[in-house]
Every structure is written in structure tokens, then in C-alpha cells.
N, CA, C and O atoms as CSV, one atom per row, in Angstrom:
chain,resi,resn,atom,element,x,y,z
A,1,MET,N,N,-14.074,11.138,-5.832
A,1,MET,CA,C,-12.686,11.231,-6.212
A,1,MET,C,C,-11.835,10.280,-5.364
A,1,MET,O,O,-10.898,9.665,-5.874
A,2,ALA,N,N,-12.158,10.159,-4.081
A,2,ALA,CA,C,-11.409,9.241,-3.221
A,2,ALA,C,C,-11.619,7.796,-3.662
A,2,ALA,O,O,-10.681,6.999,-3.632
A,3,PHE,N,N,-12.844,7.449,-4.073
A,3,PHE,CA,C,-13.091,6.093,-4.535
A,3,PHE,C,C,-12.299,5.809,-5.805
A,3,PHE,O,O,-11.744,4.720,-5.954
A,4,ASN,N,N,-12.238,6.770,-6.722
A,4,ASN,CA,C,-11.463,6.578,-7.950
A,4,ASN,C,C,-9.994,6.355,-7.643
A,4,ASN,O,O,-9.350,5.508,-8.262
A,5,THR,N,N,-9.463,7.105,-6.697
A,5,THR,CA,C,-8.070,6.931,-6.299
A,5,THR,C,C,-7.860,5.543,-5.709
A,5,THR,O,O,-6.884,4.869,-6.037
A,6,LEU,N,N,-8.761,5.117,-4.849
A,6,LEU,CA,C,-8.664,3.779,-4.265
A,6,LEU,C,C,-8.764,2.707,-5.335
A,6,LEU,O,O,-8.010,1.735,-5.308
A,7,TYR,N,N,-9.677,2.870,-6.270
A,7,TYR,CA,C,-9.897,1.865,-7.302
A,7,TYR,C,C,-8.648,1.684,-8.157
A,7,TYR,O,O,-8.310,0.560,-8.528
A,8,ILE,N,N,-7.968,2.768,-8.470
A,8,ILE,CA,C,-6.762,2.695,-9.294
A,8,ILE,C,C,-5.575,2.196,-8.480
A,8,ILE,O,O,-4.824,1.342,-8.952
A,9,SER,N,N,-5.392,2.707,-7.277
A,9,SER,CA,C,-4.210,2.346,-6.494
A,9,SER,C,C,-4.319,0.959,-5.881
A,9,SER,O,O,-3.295,0.360,-5.554
A,10,ASN,N,N,-5.523,0.431,-5.716
A,10,ASN,CA,C,-5.683,-0.895,-5.138
A,10,ASN,C,C,-4.997,-1.964,-5.997
A,10,ASN,O,O,-4.470,-2.942,-5.467
A,11,ASN,N,N,-5.004,-1.779,-7.308
A,11,ASN,CA,C,-4.341,-2.728,-8.198
A,11,ASN,C,C,-2.824,-2.714,-8.013
A,11,ASN,O,O,-2.156,-3.717,-8.264
A,12,ARG,N,N,-2.294,-1.598,-7.582
A,12,ARG,CA,C,-0.848,-1.505,-7.384
A,12,ARG,C,C,-0.403,-1.976,-6.010
A,12,ARG,O,O,0.784,-2.222,-5.798
A,13,LEU,N,N,-1.337,-2.106,-5.071
A,13,LEU,CA,C,-0.983,-2.476,-3.706
A,13,LEU,C,C,-1.222,-3.943,-3.383
A,13,LEU,O,O,-0.560,-4.496,-2.505
A,14,PHE,N,N,-2.156,-4.581,-4.080
A,14,PHE,CA,C,-2.510,-5.959,-3.756
A,14,PHE,C,C,-2.421,-6.836,-4.996
A,14,PHE,O,O,-2.732,-6.386,-6.099
A,15,PRO,N,N,-1.998,-8.089,-4.822
A,15,PRO,CA,C,-2.044,-9.031,-5.952
A,15,PRO,C,C,-3.496,-9.272,-6.376
A,15,PRO,O,O,-4.426,-9.036,-5.606
A,16,THR,N,N,-3.668,-9.735,-7.582
A,16,THR,CA,C,-5.007,-9.926,-8.141
A,16,THR,C,C,-5.869,-10.847,-7.292
A,16,THR,O,O,-7.080,-10.642,-7.205
A,17,GLN,N,N,-5.278,-11.849,-6.669
A,17,GLN,CA,C,-6.048,-12.806,-5.879
A,17,GLN,C,C,-6.724,-12.150,-4.677
A,17,GLN,O,O,-7.715,-12.681,-4.174
A,18,PHE,N,N,-6.219,-11.016,-4.207
A,18,PHE,CA,C,-6.732,-10.389,-2.990
A,18,PHE,C,C,-7.504,-9.089,-3.239
A,18,PHE,O,O,-7.922,-8.437,-2.282
A,19,LEU,N,N,-7.699,-8.706,-4.483
A,19,LEU,CA,C,-8.363,-7.426,-4.767
A,19,LEU,C,C,-9.797,-7.398,-4.250
A,19,LEU,O,O,-10.186,-6.449,-3.570
A,20,ALA,N,N,-10.577,-8.409,-4.558
A,20,ALA,CA,C,-11.985,-8.416,-4.115
A,20,ALA,C,C,-12.072,-8.472,-2.596
A,20,ALA,O,O,-12.936,-7.830,-1.999
A,21,THR,N,N,-11.177,-9.240,-1.966
A,21,THR,CA,C,-11.191,-9.333,-0.509
A,21,THR,C,C,-10.847,-7.995,0.124
A,21,THR,O,O,-11.476,-7.592,1.103
A,22,SER,N,N,-9.860,-7.307,-0.419
A,22,SER,CA,C,-9.472,-6.015,0.155
A,22,SER,C,C,-10.589,-4.986,-0.014
A,22,SER,O,O,-10.836,-4.195,0.896
A,23,PHE,N,N,-11.266,-4.984,-1.163
A,23,PHE,CA,C,-12.418,-4.090,-1.339
A,23,PHE,C,C,-13.518,-4.416,-0.330
A,23,PHE,O,O,-14.122,-3.510,0.243
A,24,GLY,N,N,-13.778,-5.700,-0.111
A,24,GLY,CA,C,-14.827,-6.107,0.820
A,24,GLY,C,C,-14.525,-5.706,2.250
A,24,GLY,O,O,-15.411,-5.232,2.962
A,25,ILE,N,N,-13.282,-5.892,2.681
A,25,ILE,CA,C,-12.906,-5.538,4.051
A,25,ILE,C,C,-13.009,-4.032,4.264
A,25,ILE,O,O,-13.543,-3.578,5.276
A,26,VAL,N,N,-12.501,-3.264,3.316
A,26,VAL,CA,C,-12.569,-1.801,3.442
A,26,VAL,C,C,-14.026,-1.327,3.420
A,26,VAL,O,O,-14.386,-0.406,4.153
A,27,ASN,N,N,-14.852,-1.939,2.598
A,27,ASN,CA,C,-16.266,-1.569,2.530
A,27,ASN,C,C,-16.976,-1.871,3.847
A,27,ASN,O,O,-17.766,-1.055,4.321
A,28,LEU,N,N,-16.704,-3.029,4.440
A,28,LEU,CA,C,-17.307,-3.387,5.722
A,28,LEU,C,C,-16.897,-2.406,6.814
A,28,LEU,O,O,-17.742,-1.942,7.579
A,29,ILE,N,N,-15.623,-2.092,6.891
A,29,ILE,CA,C,-15.139,-1.156,7.915
A,29,ILE,C,C,-15.739,0.233,7.714
A,29,ILE,O,O,-16.119,0.892,8.681
A,30,SER,N,N,-15.825,0.674,6.469
A,30,SER,CA,C,-16.392,2.006,6.219
A,30,SER,C,C,-17.863,2.062,6.614
A,30,SER,O,O,-18.320,3.081,7.133
A,31,HIS,N,N,-18.611,0.989,6.380
A,31,HIS,CA,C,-20.015,0.980,6.787
A,31,HIS,C,C,-20.152,0.976,8.311
A,31,HIS,O,O,-21.033,1.643,8.853
A,32,LEU,N,N,-19.302,0.245,8.993
A,32,LEU,CA,C,-19.358,0.228,10.454
A,32,LEU,C,C,-19.030,1.599,11.049
A,32,LEU,O,O,-19.661,2.025,12.016
A,33,VAL,N,N,-18.059,2.276,10.480
A,33,VAL,CA,C,-17.698,3.609,10.966
A,33,VAL,C,C,-18.812,4.609,10.659
A,33,VAL,O,O,-19.091,5.496,11.465
A,34,THR,N,N,-19.439,4.470,9.508
A,34,THR,CA,C,-20.503,5.396,9.111
A,34,THR,C,C,-21.709,5.292,10.038
A,34,THR,O,O,-22.385,6.292,10.281
A,35,VAL,N,N,-21.985,4.115,10.551
A,35,VAL,CA,C,-23.110,3.940,11.477
A,35,VAL,C,C,-22.909,4.785,12.735
A,35,VAL,O,O,-23.877,5.309,13.286
A,36,GLY,N,N,-21.671,4.922,13.193
A,36,GLY,CA,C,-21.404,5.684,14.407
A,36,GLY,C,C,-21.303,7.186,14.208
A,36,GLY,O,O,-21.259,7.927,15.190
A,37,ALA,N,N,-21.264,7.657,12.972
A,37,ALA,CA,C,-21.087,9.091,12.710
A,37,ALA,C,C,-22.177,9.976,13.319
A,37,ALA,O,O,-21.836,11.003,13.906
A,38,PRO,N,N,-23.462,9.642,13.215
A,38,PRO,CA,C,-24.478,10.518,13.821
A,38,PRO,C,C,-24.353,10.610,15.343
A,38,PRO,O,O,-24.627,11.655,15.933
A,39,MET,N,N,-23.940,9.516,15.968
A,39,MET,CA,C,-23.771,9.552,17.425
A,39,MET,C,C,-22.604,10.446,17.828
A,39,MET,O,O,-22.686,11.177,18.815
A,40,VAL,N,N,-21.520,10.385,17.062
A,40,VAL,CA,C,-20.354,11.229,17.354
A,40,VAL,C,C,-20.687,12.699,17.111
A,40,VAL,O,O,-20.197,13.573,17.826
A,41,ALA,N,N,-21.513,12.972,16.112
A,41,ALA,CA,C,-21.872,14.358,15.787
A,41,ALA,C,C,-22.675,15.020,16.907
A,41,ALA,O,O,-22.659,16.245,17.029
A,42,GLU,N,N,-23.368,14.243,17.715
A,42,GLU,CA,C,-24.189,14.797,18.789
A,42,GLU,C,C,-23.432,14.999,20.098
A,42,GLU,O,O,-23.982,15.566,21.042
A,43,ILE,N,N,-22.194,14.550,20.171
A,43,ILE,CA,C,-21.397,14.704,21.392
A,43,ILE,C,C,-20.955,16.162,21.516
A,43,ILE,O,O,-20.776,16.854,20.514
A,44,LYS,N,N,-20.782,16.620,22.765
A,44,LYS,CA,C,-20.344,17.997,22.999
A,44,LYS,C,C,-18.942,18.228,22.460
A,44,LYS,O,O,-18.096,17.334,22.479
A,45,ASP,N,N,-18.710,19.453,21.977
A,45,ASP,CA,C,-17.376,19.835,21.484
A,45,ASP,C,C,-16.374,19.790,22.615
A,45,ASP,O,O,-16.783,20.010,23.755
A,46,PRO,N,N,-15.154,19.536,22.410
A,46,PRO,CA,C,-14.335,19.297,21.226
A,46,PRO,C,C,-14.135,17.818,20.921
A,46,PRO,O,O,-13.266,17.479,20.118
A,47,LEU,N,N,-14.905,16.932,21.530
A,47,LEU,CA,C,-14.695,15.495,21.334
A,47,LEU,C,C,-14.873,15.039,19.887
A,47,LEU,O,O,-14.071,14.226,19.426
A,48,PRO,N,N,-15.885,15.517,19.135
A,48,PRO,CA,C,-15.981,15.088,17.729
A,48,PRO,C,C,-14.737,15.467,16.913
A,48,PRO,O,O,-14.288,14.701,16.060
A,49,PHE,N,N,-14.198,16.639,17.180
A,49,PHE,CA,C,-12.986,17.038,16.463
A,49,PHE,C,C,-11.809,16.149,16.848
A,49,PHE,O,O,-11.000,15.798,15.989
A,50,LEU,N,N,-11.700,15.781,18.109
A,50,LEU,CA,C,-10.603,14.909,18.536
A,50,LEU,C,C,-10.732,13.513,17.929
A,50,LEU,O,O,-9.724,12.884,17.606
A,51,ILE,N,N,-11.953,13.028,17.772
A,51,ILE,CA,C,-12.166,11.737,17.123
A,51,ILE,C,C,-11.764,11.829,15.655
A,51,ILE,O,O,-11.104,10.933,15.128
A,52,PHE,N,N,-12.162,12.905,15.003
A,52,PHE,CA,C,-11.759,13.117,13.609
A,52,PHE,C,C,-10.244,13.204,13.487
A,52,PHE,O,O,-9.653,12.598,12.593
A,53,LEU,N,N,-9.622,13.953,14.379
A,53,LEU,CA,C,-8.177,14.114,14.349
A,53,LEU,C,C,-7.462,12.784,14.565
A,53,LEU,O,O,-6.472,12.498,13.891
A,54,SER,N,N,-7.951,11.971,15.495
A,54,SER,CA,C,-7.318,10.669,15.737
A,54,SER,C,C,-7.486,9.747,14.532
A,54,SER,O,O,-6.576,8.981,14.217
A,55,ASN,N,N,-8.623,9.805,13.860
A,55,ASN,CA,C,-8.810,9.007,12.648
A,55,ASN,C,C,-7.870,9.466,11.534
A,55,ASN,O,O,-7.308,8.640,10.815
A,56,ALA,N,N,-7.700,10.765,11.392
A,56,ALA,CA,C,-6.801,11.292,10.363
A,56,ALA,C,C,-5.353,10.897,10.638
A,56,ALA,O,O,-4.626,10.518,9.721
A,57,VAL,N,N,-4.937,10.984,11.894
A,57,VAL,CA,C,-3.570,10.600,12.256
A,57,VAL,C,C,-3.362,9.105,12.036
A,57,VAL,O,O,-2.310,8.694,11.545
A,58,ALA,N,N,-4.345,8.294,12.391
A,58,ALA,CA,C,-4.235,6.844,12.165
A,58,ALA,C,C,-4.125,6.532,10.676
A,58,ALA,O,O,-3.368,5.643,10.285
A,59,ALA,N,N,-4.873,7.253,9.841
A,59,ALA,CA,C,-4.795,7.040,8.393
A,59,ALA,C,C,-3.433,7.445,7.848
A,59,ALA,O,O,-2.879,6.752,6.994
A,60,ILE,N,N,-2.890,8.551,8.326
A,60,ILE,CA,C,-1.578,9.003,7.867
A,60,ILE,C,C,-0.497,8.004,8.264
A,60,ILE,O,O,0.350,7.644,7.448
A,61,ILE,N,N,-0.528,7.561,9.508
A,61,ILE,CA,C,0.494,6.618,9.975
A,61,ILE,C,C,0.381,5.288,9.243
A,61,ILE,O,O,1.397,4.721,8.840
A,62,SER,N,N,-0.835,4.779,9.065
A,62,SER,CA,C,-0.985,3.489,8.392
A,62,SER,C,C,-0.618,3.577,6.915
A,62,SER,O,O,-0.165,2.588,6.339
A,63,SER,N,N,-0.803,4.735,6.292
A,63,SER,CA,C,-0.429,4.860,4.877
A,63,SER,C,C,1.084,4.866,4.683
A,63,SER,O,O,1.561,4.614,3.577
A,64,LEU,N,N,1.836,5.146,5.722
A,64,LEU,CA,C,3.289,5.101,5.605
A,64,LEU,C,C,3.797,3.681,5.400
A,64,LEU,O,O,4.899,3.492,4.885
A,65,PHE,N,N,3.020,2.686,5.791
A,65,PHE,CA,C,3.446,1.295,5.689
A,65,PHE,C,C,3.008,0.618,4.392
A,65,PHE,O,O,3.301,-0.560,4.186
A,66,LEU,N,N,2.312,1.342,3.515
A,66,LEU,CA,C,1.875,0.758,2.247
A,66,LEU,C,C,3.054,0.674,1.288
A,66,LEU,O,O,3.835,1.619,1.175
A,67,ARG,N,N,3.184,-0.445,0.603
A,67,ARG,CA,C,4.221,-0.646,-0.391
A,67,ARG,C,C,3.598,-1.253,-1.636
A,67,ARG,O,O,2.689,-2.078,-1.545
A,68,GLU,N,N,4.092,-0.838,-2.807
A,68,GLU,CA,C,3.616,-1.417,-4.054
A,68,GLU,C,C,4.113,-2.849,-4.173
A,68,GLU,O,O,5.189,-3.188,-3.680
A,69,ILE,N,N,3.313,-3.691,-4.836
A,69,ILE,CA,C,3.766,-5.055,-5.059
A,69,ILE,C,C,4.826,-5.038,-6.144
A,69,ILE,O,O,4.788,-4.195,-7.041
A,70,SER,N,N,5.765,-5.956,-6.070
A,70,SER,CA,C,6.868,-5.958,-7.017
A,70,SER,C,C,6.422,-6.529,-8.359
A,70,SER,O,O,5.381,-7.178,-8.463
A,71,GLU,N,N,7.225,-6.277,-9.371
A,71,GLU,CA,C,6.927,-6.773,-10.711
A,71,GLU,C,C,6.960,-8.296,-10.748
A,71,GLU,O,O,6.290,-8.910,-11.579
A,72,LYS,N,N,7.728,-8.906,-9.861
A,72,LYS,CA,C,7.806,-10.369,-9.815
A,72,LYS,C,C,6.429,-10.976,-9.561
A,72,LYS,O,O,6.063,-11.971,-10.185
A,73,PHE,N,N,5.667,-10.378,-8.645
A,73,PHE,CA,C,4.338,-10.895,-8.341
A,73,PHE,C,C,3.334,-10.554,-9.439
A,73,PHE,O,O,2.402,-11.321,-9.680
A,74,ARG,N,N,3.511,-9.424,-10.102
A,74,ARG,CA,C,2.612,-9.044,-11.182
A,74,ARG,C,C,2.750,-9.972,-12.376
A,74,ARG,O,O,1.753,-10.367,-12.981
A,75,SER,N,N,3.985,-10.320,-12.717
A,75,SER,CA,C,4.215,-11.116,-13.910
A,75,SER,C,C,3.794,-12.571,-13.735
A,75,SER,O,O,3.593,-13.271,-14.727
A,76,SER,N,N,3.656,-13.037,-12.501
A,76,SER,CA,C,3.272,-14.429,-12.279
A,76,SER,C,C,1.771,-14.658,-12.378
A,76,SER,O,O,1.319,-15.797,-12.264
A,77,GLU,N,N,0.996,-13.616,-12.584
A,77,GLU,CA,C,-0.465,-13.754,-12.636
A,77,GLU,C,C,-0.938,-14.290,-13.958
A,77,GLU,O,O,-2.141,-14.463,-14.159
């Protein structure tokens, strides 16, 4: 469901020229983070929860800066 949301909203956030690049960058970052997940899971509590919490807060704060592209840029494609 999260991928479907990203797939639909990505068209509204980036011009067509940058769609493939934005998918590639997000995919690379997600794979790098996924590699570290088993190591974080083995750490003593409460550190894994604090890492999760910091990631969630970073995602919330960074999503506040997202803006839709204007119609001017859409119509020029």
C-alpha cells in the first residue's frame, strides 16, 4: 500500500524528467537501510525503538517540506 501511494504521489511531486531518478534514489536508500535492520534488531532495548522513533520523526519533518509541482511545469512537458 505504501508503494502504491508513492507511485501515485511521485507524479505530483516531481517533473517527468526526474521521476526515474527519484525512484532510483529512494530505492537505493531503502536497500541501504534494510541491510542494517537485522543488526539494529539485535541491539539491547530501548535503542531499537529510539532508532525507529528518530526515523519516524525525520520522515514527518521532511514530509512537511514536500510541495506539489505547479501546473506551469506540468503543461510544458
